[in-house]
Amino acid sequence: MLSGKVLSVVSGKGGVGKSTVAANLAVSLSRQGNAVGLIDFDIYGSSIPSMLNISNGPKSMNNRIIPVESHGIKVMSMGFIVKNNDPVVWRGPMLGKVINHFIDDVIWGPLDYVVIDMPPGTGDVAMDVSRLIPSSHQLLVTTPHPTASHVAERAGKMAANQHNILGIIENMSYFQPPDYDAKYYIFGRGGSEKLATDLGTKIMAQLPLLAPEEDDFEPSIYKKGSLLFDKYEELANNVQDSTA
Ligand SMILES: Nc1ncnc2c1ncn2[C@@H]1O[C@H](COP(=O)(O)OP(=O)(O)OP(=O)(O)O)[C@@H](O)[C@H]1O
Protein backbone atom coordinates (compact mmCIF):
# COMPACT_ATOMS: atom_id res chain seq x y z
CA MET A 1 0.00 0.00 0.00
CA LEU A 2 0.99 3.58 -0.54
CA SER A 3 1.19 5.87 2.47
CA GLY A 4 2.13 9.55 2.75
CA LYS A 5 1.04 12.75 1.08
CA VAL A 6 0.73 12.48 -2.68
CA LEU A 7 2.18 15.35 -4.73
CA SER A 8 1.37 15.10 -8.42
CA VAL A 9 3.55 17.15 -10.73
CA VAL A 10 1.59 18.10 -13.86
CA SER A 11 2.08 20.36 -16.87
CA GLY A 12 0.01 21.59 -19.78
CA LYS A 13 2.82 21.16 -22.30
CA GLY A 14 5.74 18.77 -22.61
CA GLY A 15 9.29 19.99 -22.19
CA VAL A 16 8.64 22.61 -19.51
CA GLY A 17 10.73 20.70 -16.95
CA LYS A 18 8.05 18.65 -15.19
CA SER A 19 10.23 15.55 -14.72
CA THR A 20 13.23 17.65 -13.65
CA VAL A 21 11.05 19.34 -11.03
CA ALA A 22 9.58 16.01 -9.83
CA ALA A 23 13.03 14.40 -9.45
CA ASN A 24 14.70 17.40 -7.76
CA LEU A 25 11.77 18.03 -5.43
CA ALA A 26 11.75 14.35 -4.39
CA VAL A 27 15.49 14.42 -3.69
CA SER A 28 15.24 17.72 -1.72
CA LEU A 29 12.33 16.41 0.38
CA SER A 30 14.39 13.32 1.15
CA ARG A 31 17.45 15.42 2.04
CA GLN A 32 15.25 17.26 4.52
CA GLY A 33 14.54 14.03 6.38
CA ASN A 34 11.38 12.75 4.69
CA ALA A 35 10.80 9.20 3.47
CA VAL A 36 10.01 9.75 -0.21
CA GLY A 37 8.69 7.65 -3.08
CA LEU A 38 8.87 8.84 -6.69
CA ILE A 39 6.50 7.35 -9.27
CA ASP A 40 7.05 8.10 -12.93
CA PHE A 41 3.74 7.76 -14.79
CA ASP A 42 5.00 9.77 -17.76
CA ILE A 43 4.38 6.98 -20.23
CA TYR A 44 5.02 9.14 -23.30
CA GLY A 45 8.62 9.77 -22.44
CA SER A 46 9.61 8.27 -19.17
CA SER A 47 12.79 10.10 -18.18
CA ILE A 48 13.15 9.55 -14.43
CA PRO A 49 15.38 6.42 -14.74
CA SER A 50 17.89 8.27 -16.88
CA MET A 51 17.67 11.46 -14.79
CA LEU A 52 18.65 9.46 -11.71
CA ASN A 53 20.97 7.19 -13.67
CA ILE A 54 19.03 4.03 -12.80
CA SER A 55 19.97 1.22 -15.13
CA ASN A 56 18.46 -1.77 -13.32
CA GLY A 57 14.73 -2.39 -13.01
CA PRO A 58 13.02 -3.35 -9.75
CA LYS A 59 13.29 -6.83 -8.23
CA SER A 60 10.34 -8.88 -7.05
CA MET A 61 9.71 -10.90 -3.92
CA ASN A 62 6.67 -13.16 -3.28
CA ASN A 63 4.82 -11.60 -6.24
CA ARG A 64 5.44 -8.11 -4.88
CA ILE A 65 7.81 -5.51 -6.27
CA ILE A 66 10.74 -3.96 -4.45
CA PRO A 67 11.13 -0.38 -5.73
CA VAL A 68 14.53 0.77 -6.92
CA GLU A 69 16.36 2.89 -4.33
CA SER A 70 18.28 5.84 -5.68
CA HIS A 71 19.51 9.09 -4.11
CA GLY A 72 17.69 8.18 -0.88
CA ILE A 73 14.30 7.78 -2.56
CA LYS A 74 12.24 4.77 -3.69
CA VAL A 75 11.49 4.87 -7.39
CA MET A 76 9.00 3.12 -9.69
CA SER A 77 8.78 4.08 -13.34
CA MET A 78 6.68 3.17 -16.34
CA GLY A 79 10.08 3.12 -18.02
CA PHE A 80 10.83 -0.11 -16.13
CA ILE A 81 7.96 -1.90 -17.89
CA VAL A 82 7.04 -0.01 -21.08
CA LYS A 83 9.31 -1.24 -23.80
CA ASN A 84 8.07 0.53 -26.92
CA ASN A 85 6.55 3.64 -25.36
CA ASP A 86 3.24 2.91 -27.11
CA PRO A 87 0.58 4.99 -25.36
CA VAL A 88 -2.31 3.20 -27.12
CA VAL A 89 -1.67 0.09 -25.03
CA TRP A 90 -2.09 2.07 -21.85
CA ARG A 91 -5.65 3.25 -22.24
CA GLY A 92 -8.50 2.57 -19.85
CA PRO A 93 -8.56 -0.71 -17.91
CA MET A 94 -4.98 -1.68 -18.77
CA LEU A 95 -3.64 1.63 -17.51
CA GLY A 96 -5.77 1.27 -14.38
CA LYS A 97 -4.30 -2.16 -13.69
CA VAL A 98 -0.74 -0.88 -13.95
CA ILE A 99 -1.47 2.11 -11.73
CA ASN A 100 -3.11 -0.10 -9.09
CA HIS A 101 -0.17 -2.47 -9.38
CA PHE A 102 2.28 0.38 -8.66
CA ILE A 103 0.17 1.52 -5.72
CA ASP A 104 -0.86 -1.81 -4.15
CA ASP A 105 1.78 -4.37 -5.11
CA VAL A 106 4.96 -2.41 -4.48
CA ILE A 107 6.65 -2.73 -1.10
CA TRP A 108 6.87 1.01 -0.43
CA GLY A 109 7.17 0.91 3.37
CA PRO A 110 6.05 3.99 5.30
CA LEU A 111 6.43 7.18 3.28
CA ASP A 112 5.99 10.86 4.12
CA TYR A 113 5.64 11.96 0.48
CA VAL A 114 4.93 10.31 -2.83
CA VAL A 115 5.92 12.50 -5.79
CA ILE A 116 4.22 11.54 -9.04
CA ASP A 117 5.57 12.59 -12.43
CA MET A 118 2.36 12.74 -14.48
CA PRO A 119 2.05 12.49 -18.27
CA PRO A 120 2.08 15.99 -19.82
CA GLY A 121 -0.97 17.70 -21.20
CA THR A 122 -4.69 17.22 -21.01
CA GLY A 123 -5.03 14.23 -23.31
CA ASP A 124 -6.90 11.01 -22.57
CA VAL A 125 -3.99 9.26 -20.91
CA ALA A 126 -3.27 12.22 -18.63
CA MET A 127 -6.97 12.31 -17.73
CA ASP A 128 -7.03 8.57 -17.02
CA VAL A 129 -3.96 8.76 -14.80
CA SER A 130 -5.33 11.78 -12.98
CA ARG A 131 -8.61 9.94 -12.35
CA LEU A 132 -6.95 6.73 -11.21
CA ILE A 133 -4.42 8.01 -8.69
CA PRO A 134 -5.47 8.79 -5.13
CA SER A 135 -6.49 12.37 -4.40
CA SER A 136 -3.37 14.46 -4.35
CA HIS A 137 -1.83 17.88 -3.97
CA GLN A 138 -1.16 19.13 -7.45
CA LEU A 139 1.90 21.13 -8.48
CA LEU A 140 1.46 22.74 -11.87
CA VAL A 141 4.71 23.35 -13.78
CA THR A 142 4.77 26.02 -16.48
CA THR A 143 7.20 28.38 -18.16
CA PRO A 144 6.46 32.10 -17.78
CA HIS A 145 5.22 32.65 -21.31
CA PRO A 146 1.51 33.51 -21.35
CA THR A 147 0.81 30.82 -23.99
CA ALA A 148 2.39 28.10 -21.85
CA SER A 149 0.53 29.18 -18.77
CA HIS A 150 -2.72 29.35 -20.75
CA VAL A 151 -2.27 25.67 -21.67
CA ALA A 152 -1.28 24.89 -18.08
CA GLU A 153 -4.56 26.38 -16.92
CA ARG A 154 -6.44 23.62 -18.75
CA ALA A 155 -4.33 20.98 -17.00
CA GLY A 156 -5.05 22.63 -13.66
CA LYS A 157 -8.78 22.83 -14.27
CA MET A 158 -8.91 19.24 -15.55
CA ALA A 159 -8.02 17.67 -12.23
CA ALA A 160 -9.26 20.38 -9.90
CA ASN A 161 -12.35 18.38 -8.87
CA GLN A 162 -10.43 15.47 -7.46
CA HIS A 163 -7.12 17.08 -6.58
CA ASN A 164 -6.16 20.08 -4.53
CA ILE A 165 -4.02 22.55 -6.50
CA LEU A 166 -1.15 23.28 -4.13
CA GLY A 167 0.44 25.85 -6.39
CA ILE A 168 2.37 26.77 -9.49
CA ILE A 169 6.03 26.20 -10.18
CA GLU A 170 7.32 28.61 -12.80
CA ASN A 171 10.32 26.94 -14.40
CA MET A 172 12.86 28.65 -16.65
CA SER A 173 11.57 31.92 -15.17
CA TYR A 174 14.61 34.03 -15.91
CA PHE A 175 18.31 33.84 -16.63
CA GLN A 176 20.73 35.26 -14.11
CA PRO A 177 24.38 35.35 -15.21
CA PRO A 178 26.79 34.02 -12.55
CA ASP A 179 27.91 36.74 -10.10
CA TYR A 180 25.36 39.26 -11.45
CA ASP A 181 22.20 40.53 -9.83
CA ALA A 182 20.50 41.26 -13.16
CA LYS A 183 17.72 38.89 -14.24
CA TYR A 184 16.77 38.44 -17.89
CA TYR A 185 13.21 37.30 -18.54
CA ILE A 186 13.90 35.38 -21.73
CA PHE A 187 10.53 33.64 -21.97
CA GLY A 188 8.48 36.67 -20.95
CA ARG A 189 6.79 37.48 -17.68
CA GLY A 190 3.46 37.48 -16.00
CA GLY A 191 1.95 34.22 -17.27
CA SER A 192 2.14 32.36 -13.99
CA GLU A 193 0.89 35.30 -11.92
CA LYS A 194 -2.20 35.38 -14.13
CA LEU A 195 -2.50 31.59 -13.92
CA ALA A 196 -2.31 31.70 -10.11
CA THR A 197 -5.06 34.31 -10.01
CA ASP A 198 -7.25 32.43 -12.47
CA LEU A 199 -6.92 29.14 -10.60
CA GLY A 200 -7.14 30.76 -7.17
CA THR A 201 -3.76 29.40 -6.10
CA LYS A 202 -0.24 30.63 -5.38
CA ILE A 203 3.21 30.55 -6.99
CA MET A 204 5.30 28.04 -5.05
CA ALA A 205 8.62 28.73 -6.81
CA GLN A 206 10.21 30.66 -9.66
CA LEU A 207 13.15 28.61 -10.88
CA PRO A 208 15.82 30.22 -13.07
CA LEU A 209 17.09 28.89 -16.35
CA LEU A 210 20.14 26.84 -15.49
CA ALA A 211 21.00 23.47 -16.96
CA PRO A 212 21.96 20.78 -14.45
CA GLU A 213 25.64 20.08 -14.37
CA GLU A 214 25.74 16.70 -16.10
CA ASP A 215 27.67 13.85 -14.61
CA ASP A 216 27.36 10.09 -14.60
CA PHE A 217 26.00 9.74 -11.09
CA GLU A 218 23.10 12.20 -11.14
CA PRO A 219 22.67 13.69 -14.60
CA SER A 220 19.69 15.92 -13.74
CA ILE A 221 20.01 16.65 -10.05
CA TYR A 222 21.24 20.11 -9.07
CA LYS A 223 24.29 20.02 -6.82
CA LYS A 224 25.07 21.96 -3.66
CA GLY A 225 26.57 25.30 -4.67
CA SER A 226 24.19 25.77 -7.60
CA LEU A 227 21.47 28.43 -7.40
CA LEU A 228 18.88 25.79 -8.26
CA PHE A 229 19.98 23.53 -5.39
CA ASP A 230 18.97 26.35 -3.02
CA LYS A 231 15.75 27.01 -4.94
CA TYR A 232 14.73 23.34 -4.66
CA GLU A 233 15.52 23.36 -0.92
CA GLU A 234 13.20 26.39 -0.58
CA LEU A 235 10.54 24.68 -2.67
CA ALA A 236 10.72 21.53 -0.51
CA ASN A 237 10.32 23.69 2.61
CA ASN A 238 7.43 25.50 1.03
CA VAL A 239 5.73 22.21 0.10
CA GLN A 240 6.12 20.89 3.66
CA ASP A 241 4.62 24.08 5.13
CA SER A 242 1.75 24.02 2.65
CA THR A 243 0.90 20.37 3.32
CA ALA A 244 1.42 20.39 7.11
N1 LIG B 1 15.34 25.42 -15.01
C1 LIG B 1 15.89 24.82 -16.06
N2 LIG B 1 16.92 25.41 -16.72
C2 LIG B 1 17.50 24.83 -17.80
N3 LIG B 1 17.14 23.63 -18.29
C3 LIG B 1 16.12 23.00 -17.68
C4 LIG B 1 15.44 23.54 -16.54
N4 LIG B 1 14.47 22.67 -16.17
C5 LIG B 1 14.53 21.64 -17.04
N5 LIG B 1 15.50 21.82 -17.94
C6 LIG B 1 15.88 20.96 -19.07
O1 LIG B 1 14.80 20.98 -20.01
C7 LIG B 1 14.68 19.70 -20.64
C8 LIG B 1 13.24 19.18 -20.48
O2 LIG B 1 13.03 18.90 -19.11
P1 LIG B 1 12.08 17.72 -18.64
O3 LIG B 1 12.36 16.46 -19.36
O4 LIG B 1 12.12 17.73 -17.15
O5 LIG B 1 10.69 18.30 -19.15
P2 LIG B 1 9.24 17.61 -19.11
O6 LIG B 1 8.28 18.73 -18.95
O7 LIG B 1 9.21 16.52 -18.11
O8 LIG B 1 9.17 17.03 -20.56
P3 LIG B 1 8.26 15.81 -21.07
O9 LIG B 1 6.90 16.09 -20.59
O10 LIG B 1 8.41 15.90 -22.55
O11 LIG B 1 8.83 14.57 -20.44
C9 LIG B 1 15.73 18.81 -20.00
O12 LIG B 1 16.85 18.78 -20.84
C10 LIG B 1 16.06 19.51 -18.69
O13 LIG B 1 17.39 19.25 -18.24
Coordinates of C-alpha atoms and ligand atoms in Angstrom, one line a residue:
M1 CA 0.0 0.0 0.0
L2 CA 1.0 3.6 -0.5
S3 CA 1.2 5.9 2.5
G4 CA 2.1 9.5 2.7
K5 CA 1.0 12.8 1.1
V6 CA 0.7 12.5 -2.7
L7 CA 2.2 15.4 -4.7
S8 CA 1.4 15.1 -8.4
V9 CA 3.5 17.2 -10.7
V10 CA 1.6 18.1 -13.9
S11 CA 2.1 20.4 -16.9
G12 CA 0.0 21.6 -19.8
K13 CA 2.8 21.2 -22.3
G14 CA 5.7 18.8 -22.6
G15 CA 9.3 20.0 -22.2
V16 CA 8.6 22.6 -19.5
G17 CA 10.7 20.7 -16.9
K18 CA 8.0 18.7 -15.2
S19 CA 10.2 15.6 -14.7
T20 CA 13.2 17.6 -13.7
V21 CA 11.0 19.3 -11.0
A22 CA 9.6 16.0 -9.8
A23 CA 13.0 14.4 -9.4
N24 CA 14.7 17.4 -7.8
L25 CA 11.8 18.0 -5.4
A26 CA 11.7 14.3 -4.4
V27 CA 15.5 14.4 -3.7
S28 CA 15.2 17.7 -1.7
L29 CA 12.3 16.4 0.4
S30 CA 14.4 13.3 1.1
R31 CA 17.4 15.4 2.0
Q32 CA 15.3 17.3 4.5
G33 CA 14.5 14.0 6.4
N34 CA 11.4 12.7 4.7
A35 CA 10.8 9.2 3.5
V36 CA 10.0 9.7 -0.2
G37 CA 8.7 7.6 -3.1
L38 CA 8.9 8.8 -6.7
I39 CA 6.5 7.3 -9.3
D40 CA 7.0 8.1 -12.9
F41 CA 3.7 7.8 -14.8
D42 CA 5.0 9.8 -17.8
I43 CA 4.4 7.0 -20.2
Y44 CA 5.0 9.1 -23.3
G45 CA 8.6 9.8 -22.4
S46 CA 9.6 8.3 -19.2
S47 CA 12.8 10.1 -18.2
I48 CA 13.1 9.6 -14.4
P49 CA 15.4 6.4 -14.7
S50 CA 17.9 8.3 -16.9
M51 CA 17.7 11.5 -14.8
L52 CA 18.7 9.5 -11.7
N53 CA 21.0 7.2 -13.7
I54 CA 19.0 4.0 -12.8
S55 CA 20.0 1.2 -15.1
N56 CA 18.5 -1.8 -13.3
G57 CA 14.7 -2.4 -13.0
P58 CA 13.0 -3.3 -9.8
K59 CA 13.3 -6.8 -8.2
S60 CA 10.3 -8.9 -7.1
M61 CA 9.7 -10.9 -3.9
N62 CA 6.7 -13.2 -3.3
N63 CA 4.8 -11.6 -6.2
R64 CA 5.4 -8.1 -4.9
I65 CA 7.8 -5.5 -6.3
I66 CA 10.7 -4.0 -4.5
P67 CA 11.1 -0.4 -5.7
V68 CA 14.5 0.8 -6.9
E69 CA 16.4 2.9 -4.3
S70 CA 18.3 5.8 -5.7
H71 CA 19.5 9.1 -4.1
G72 CA 17.7 8.2 -0.9
I73 CA 14.3 7.8 -2.6
K74 CA 12.2 4.8 -3.7
V75 CA 11.5 4.9 -7.4
M76 CA 9.0 3.1 -9.7
S77 CA 8.8 4.1 -13.3
M78 CA 6.7 3.2 -16.3
G79 CA 10.1 3.1 -18.0
F80 CA 10.8 -0.1 -16.1
I81 CA 8.0 -1.9 -17.9
V82 CA 7.0 0.0 -21.1
K83 CA 9.3 -1.2 -23.8
N84 CA 8.1 0.5 -26.9
N85 CA 6.5 3.6 -25.4
D86 CA 3.2 2.9 -27.1
P87 CA 0.6 5.0 -25.4
V88 CA -2.3 3.2 -27.1
V89 CA -1.7 0.1 -25.0
W90 CA -2.1 2.1 -21.8
R91 CA -5.6 3.3 -22.2
G92 CA -8.5 2.6 -19.8
P93 CA -8.6 -0.7 -17.9
M94 CA -5.0 -1.7 -18.8
L95 CA -3.6 1.6 -17.5
G96 CA -5.8 1.3 -14.4
K97 CA -4.3 -2.2 -13.7
V98 CA -0.7 -0.9 -14.0
I99 CA -1.5 2.1 -11.7
N100 CA -3.1 -0.1 -9.1
H101 CA -0.2 -2.5 -9.4
F102 CA 2.3 0.4 -8.7
I103 CA 0.2 1.5 -5.7
D104 CA -0.9 -1.8 -4.2
D105 CA 1.8 -4.4 -5.1
V106 CA 5.0 -2.4 -4.5
I107 CA 6.6 -2.7 -1.1
W108 CA 6.9 1.0 -0.4
G109 CA 7.2 0.9 3.4
P110 CA 6.1 4.0 5.3
L111 CA 6.4 7.2 3.3
D112 CA 6.0 10.9 4.1
Y113 CA 5.6 12.0 0.5
V114 CA 4.9 10.3 -2.8
V115 CA 5.9 12.5 -5.8
I116 CA 4.2 11.5 -9.0
D117 CA 5.6 12.6 -12.4
M118 CA 2.4 12.7 -14.5
P119 CA 2.1 12.5 -18.3
P120 CA 2.1 16.0 -19.8
G121 CA -1.0 17.7 -21.2
T122 CA -4.7 17.2 -21.0
G123 CA -5.0 14.2 -23.3
D124 CA -6.9 11.0 -22.6
V125 CA -4.0 9.3 -20.9
A126 CA -3.3 12.2 -18.6
M127 CA -7.0 12.3 -17.7
D128 CA -7.0 8.6 -17.0
V129 CA -4.0 8.8 -14.8
S130 CA -5.3 11.8 -13.0
R131 CA -8.6 9.9 -12.4
L132 CA -7.0 6.7 -11.2
I133 CA -4.4 8.0 -8.7
P134 CA -5.5 8.8 -5.1
S135 CA -6.5 12.4 -4.4
S136 CA -3.4 14.5 -4.3
H137 CA -1.8 17.9 -4.0
Q138 CA -1.2 19.1 -7.5
L139 CA 1.9 21.1 -8.5
L140 CA 1.5 22.7 -11.9
V141 CA 4.7 23.4 -13.8
T142 CA 4.8 26.0 -16.5
T143 CA 7.2 28.4 -18.2
P144 CA 6.5 32.1 -17.8
H145 CA 5.2 32.7 -21.3
P146 CA 1.5 33.5 -21.3
T147 CA 0.8 30.8 -24.0
A148 CA 2.4 28.1 -21.9
S149 CA 0.5 29.2 -18.8
H150 CA -2.7 29.4 -20.7
V151 CA -2.3 25.7 -21.7
A152 CA -1.3 24.9 -18.1
E153 CA -4.6 26.4 -16.9
R154 CA -6.4 23.6 -18.8
A155 CA -4.3 21.0 -17.0
G156 CA -5.0 22.6 -13.7
K157 CA -8.8 22.8 -14.3
M158 CA -8.9 19.2 -15.6
A159 CA -8.0 17.7 -12.2
A160 CA -9.3 20.4 -9.9
N161 CA -12.3 18.4 -8.9
Q162 CA -10.4 15.5 -7.5
H163 CA -7.1 17.1 -6.6
N164 CA -6.2 20.1 -4.5
I165 CA -4.0 22.6 -6.5
L166 CA -1.1 23.3 -4.1
G167 CA 0.4 25.9 -6.4
I168 CA 2.4 26.8 -9.5
I169 CA 6.0 26.2 -10.2
E170 CA 7.3 28.6 -12.8
N171 CA 10.3 26.9 -14.4
M172 CA 12.9 28.7 -16.7
S173 CA 11.6 31.9 -15.2
Y174 CA 14.6 34.0 -15.9
F175 CA 18.3 33.8 -16.6
Q176 CA 20.7 35.3 -14.1
P177 CA 24.4 35.4 -15.2
P178 CA 26.8 34.0 -12.6
D179 CA 27.9 36.7 -10.1
Y180 CA 25.4 39.3 -11.4
D181 CA 22.2 40.5 -9.8
A182 CA 20.5 41.3 -13.2
K183 CA 17.7 38.9 -14.2
Y184 CA 16.8 38.4 -17.9
Y185 CA 13.2 37.3 -18.5
I186 CA 13.9 35.4 -21.7
F187 CA 10.5 33.6 -22.0
G188 CA 8.5 36.7 -21.0
R189 CA 6.8 37.5 -17.7
G190 CA 3.5 37.5 -16.0
G191 CA 1.9 34.2 -17.3
S192 CA 2.1 32.4 -14.0
E193 CA 0.9 35.3 -11.9
K194 CA -2.2 35.4 -14.1
L195 CA -2.5 31.6 -13.9
A196 CA -2.3 31.7 -10.1
T197 CA -5.1 34.3 -10.0
D198 CA -7.3 32.4 -12.5
L199 CA -6.9 29.1 -10.6
G200 CA -7.1 30.8 -7.2
T201 CA -3.8 29.4 -6.1
K202 CA -0.2 30.6 -5.4
I203 CA 3.2 30.5 -7.0
M204 CA 5.3 28.0 -5.1
A205 CA 8.6 28.7 -6.8
Q206 CA 10.2 30.7 -9.7
L207 CA 13.1 28.6 -10.9
P208 CA 15.8 30.2 -13.1
L209 CA 17.1 28.9 -16.4
L210 CA 20.1 26.8 -15.5
A211 CA 21.0 23.5 -17.0
P212 CA 22.0 20.8 -14.4
E213 CA 25.6 20.1 -14.4
E214 CA 25.7 16.7 -16.1
D215 CA 27.7 13.8 -14.6
D216 CA 27.4 10.1 -14.6
F217 CA 26.0 9.7 -11.1
E218 CA 23.1 12.2 -11.1
P219 CA 22.7 13.7 -14.6
S220 CA 19.7 15.9 -13.7
I221 CA 20.0 16.7 -10.0
Y222 CA 21.2 20.1 -9.1
K223 CA 24.3 20.0 -6.8
K224 CA 25.1 22.0 -3.7
G225 CA 26.6 25.3 -4.7
S226 CA 24.2 25.8 -7.6
L227 CA 21.5 28.4 -7.4
L228 CA 18.9 25.8 -8.3
F229 CA 20.0 23.5 -5.4
D230 CA 19.0 26.4 -3.0
K231 CA 15.7 27.0 -4.9
Y232 CA 14.7 23.3 -4.7
E233 CA 15.5 23.4 -0.9
E234 CA 13.2 26.4 -0.6
L235 CA 10.5 24.7 -2.7
A236 CA 10.7 21.5 -0.5
N237 CA 10.3 23.7 2.6
N238 CA 7.4 25.5 1.0
V239 CA 5.7 22.2 0.1
Q240 CA 6.1 20.9 3.7
D241 CA 4.6 24.1 5.1
S242 CA 1.7 24.0 2.7
T243 CA 0.9 20.4 3.3
A244 CA 1.4 20.4 7.1
Ligands
LIG1 N1 15.3 25.4 -15.0 C1 15.9 24.8 -16.1 N2 16.9 25.4 -16.7 C2 17.5 24.8 -17.8 N3 17.1 23.6 -18.3 C3 16.1 23.0 -17.7 C4 15.4 23.5 -16.5 N4 14.5 22.7 -16.2 C5 14.5 21.6 -17.0 N5 15.5 21.8 -17.9 C6 15.9 21.0 -19.1 O1 14.8 21.0 -20.0 C7 14.7 19.7 -20.6 C8 13.2 19.2 -20.5 O2 13.0 18.9 -19.1 P1 12.1 17.7 -18.6 O3 12.4 16.5 -19.4 O4 12.1 17.7 -17.2 O5 10.7 18.3 -19.1 P2 9.2 17.6 -19.1 O6 8.3 18.7 -18.9 O7 9.2 16.5 -18.1 O8 9.2 17.0 -20.6 P3 8.3 15.8 -21.1 O9 6.9 16.1 -20.6 O10 8.4 15.9 -22.5 O11 8.8 14.6 -20.4 C9 15.7 18.8 -20.0 O12 16.9 18.8 -20.8 C10 16.1 19.5 -18.7 O13 17.4 19.3 -18.2

